[in-house]
XYZ file of C-alpha atoms in Angstrom:
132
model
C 0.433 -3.377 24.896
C 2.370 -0.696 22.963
C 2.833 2.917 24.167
C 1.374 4.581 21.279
C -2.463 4.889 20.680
C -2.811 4.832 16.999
C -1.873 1.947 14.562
C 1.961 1.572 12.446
C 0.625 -0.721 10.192
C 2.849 -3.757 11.211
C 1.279 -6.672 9.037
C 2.850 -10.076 7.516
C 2.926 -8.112 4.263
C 5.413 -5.897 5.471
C 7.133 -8.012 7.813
C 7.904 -10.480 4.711
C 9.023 -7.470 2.326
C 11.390 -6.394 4.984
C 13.057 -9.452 6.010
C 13.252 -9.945 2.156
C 14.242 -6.704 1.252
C 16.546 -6.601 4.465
C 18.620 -9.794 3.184
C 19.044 -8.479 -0.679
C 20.184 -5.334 1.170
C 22.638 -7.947 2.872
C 23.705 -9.359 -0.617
C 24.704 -5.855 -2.366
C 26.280 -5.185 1.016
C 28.356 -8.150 0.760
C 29.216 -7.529 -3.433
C 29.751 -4.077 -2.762
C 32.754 -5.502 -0.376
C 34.095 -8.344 -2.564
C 33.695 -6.049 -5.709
C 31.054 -8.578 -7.361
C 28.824 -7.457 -9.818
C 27.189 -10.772 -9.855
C 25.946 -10.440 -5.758
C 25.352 -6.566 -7.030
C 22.583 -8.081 -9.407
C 21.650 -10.939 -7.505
C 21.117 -8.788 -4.525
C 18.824 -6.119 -6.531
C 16.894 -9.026 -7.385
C 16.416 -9.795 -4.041
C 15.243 -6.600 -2.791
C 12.713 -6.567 -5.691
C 11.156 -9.584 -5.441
C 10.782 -8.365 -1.790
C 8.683 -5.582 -3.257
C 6.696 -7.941 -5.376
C 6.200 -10.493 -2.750
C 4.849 -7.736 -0.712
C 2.375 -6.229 -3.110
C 1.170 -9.565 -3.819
C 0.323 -10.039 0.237
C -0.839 -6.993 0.619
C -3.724 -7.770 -2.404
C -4.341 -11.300 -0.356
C -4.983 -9.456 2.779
C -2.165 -9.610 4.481
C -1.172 -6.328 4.171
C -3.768 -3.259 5.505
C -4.810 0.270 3.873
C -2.737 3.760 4.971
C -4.618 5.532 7.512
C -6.026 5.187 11.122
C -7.432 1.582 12.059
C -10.318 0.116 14.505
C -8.391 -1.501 17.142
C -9.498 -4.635 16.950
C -7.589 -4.271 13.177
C -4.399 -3.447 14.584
C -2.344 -6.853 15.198
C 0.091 -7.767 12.280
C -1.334 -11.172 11.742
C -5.296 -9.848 11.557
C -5.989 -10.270 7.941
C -7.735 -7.274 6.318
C -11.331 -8.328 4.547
C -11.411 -5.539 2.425
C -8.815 -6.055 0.034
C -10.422 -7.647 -2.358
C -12.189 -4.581 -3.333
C -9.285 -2.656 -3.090
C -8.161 0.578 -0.691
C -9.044 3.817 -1.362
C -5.864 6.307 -2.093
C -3.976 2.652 -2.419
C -1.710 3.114 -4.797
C -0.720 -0.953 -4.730
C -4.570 -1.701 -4.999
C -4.524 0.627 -8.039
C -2.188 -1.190 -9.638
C -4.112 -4.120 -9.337
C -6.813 -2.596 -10.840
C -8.892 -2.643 -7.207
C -10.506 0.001 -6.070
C -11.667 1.970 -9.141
C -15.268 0.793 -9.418
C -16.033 3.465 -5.871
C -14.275 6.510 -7.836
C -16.792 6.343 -11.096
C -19.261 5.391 -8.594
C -18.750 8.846 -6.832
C -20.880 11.161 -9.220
C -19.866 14.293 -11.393
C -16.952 15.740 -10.561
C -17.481 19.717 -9.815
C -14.535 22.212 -11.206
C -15.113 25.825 -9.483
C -14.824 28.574 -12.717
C -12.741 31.191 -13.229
C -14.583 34.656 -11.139
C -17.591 35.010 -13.085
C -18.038 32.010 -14.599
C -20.151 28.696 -14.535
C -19.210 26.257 -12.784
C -18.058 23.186 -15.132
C -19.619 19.347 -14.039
C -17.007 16.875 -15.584
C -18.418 13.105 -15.168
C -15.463 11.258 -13.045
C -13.509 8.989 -14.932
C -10.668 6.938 -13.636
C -9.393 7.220 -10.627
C -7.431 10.591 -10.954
C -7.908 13.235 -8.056
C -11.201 14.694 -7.180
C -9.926 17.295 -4.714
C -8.667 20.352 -6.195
C-alpha cells in the first residue's frame, strides 16, 4: 500500500526507459572519466534508444496517459487498453499519429471577437489547441 492517494504513473514503460536510460547515463559517466569519445557516443546512444524503447511501450500499452487514474489502473504491470486509440494531450500518442481522429471529431472550434464583433466558428483541424 503506498502513502499517497493519487497515481505516479509507475508502468513497465517507464521502468524499462529508466533502467535503460539509467545505464547509458552510466556509459557517458564512465567516458567522461577515461576521456573517451567513443563511450561518450556509445552512451548517448544508449540513453536514446531508452527513449525509443519507451515510446514504443508506451504505444503497446505498457505505458499509461498523464493525469489522475481509477485505482484499479494504478499497478505498473496493469496494461492500459486504451492506447491503441491514443491519449488525449499525449504528446507520444501524437507522434504516433493516435489520438487525432477525437480532436476533428470535437465540432467547430469557437474564437471569441474582438469587443464588438462576431464571433468567428473555425472548423477544428488537427490536433492544435482548442482552449484559448
Amino acid at each position: 500500500m503506498s502513502a499517497h492517494s493519487y497515481d505516479h504513473g509507475h508502468t513497465v514503460a517507464g521502468w524499462t526507459g529508466f533502467g535503460i536510460a539509467g545505464a547509458g547515463a552510466a556509459v557517458v559517466g564512465f567516458g567522461i572519466v577515461t576521456v573517451s569519445g567513443p563511450l561518450l557516443v556509445g552512451g548517448a546512444s544508449i540513453a536514446l534508444a531508452g527513449l525509443v524503447v519507451t515510446w514504443v511501450l508506451h504505444l503497446a500499452g505498457w505505458g499509461k496517459q498523464p493525469g489522475p487514474r481509477p485505482r484499479e489502473q494504478w499497478g505498473w504491470r496493469v496494461r492500459d487498453l486504451s492506447a491503441r486509440q491514443g491519449h488525449a494531450r499525449c504528446l507520444g500518442c501524437r507522434l504516433a499519429g493516435r489520438g487525432r481522429v477525437a480532436a476533428r471529431a470535437a465540432g467547430p472550434v469557437v474564437v471569441p471577437a474582438a469587443r464588438g464583433g462576431a464571433p468567428d466558428a473555425r472548423p477544428s483541424v488537427g490536433s492544435g489547441r482548442t482552449d484559448g
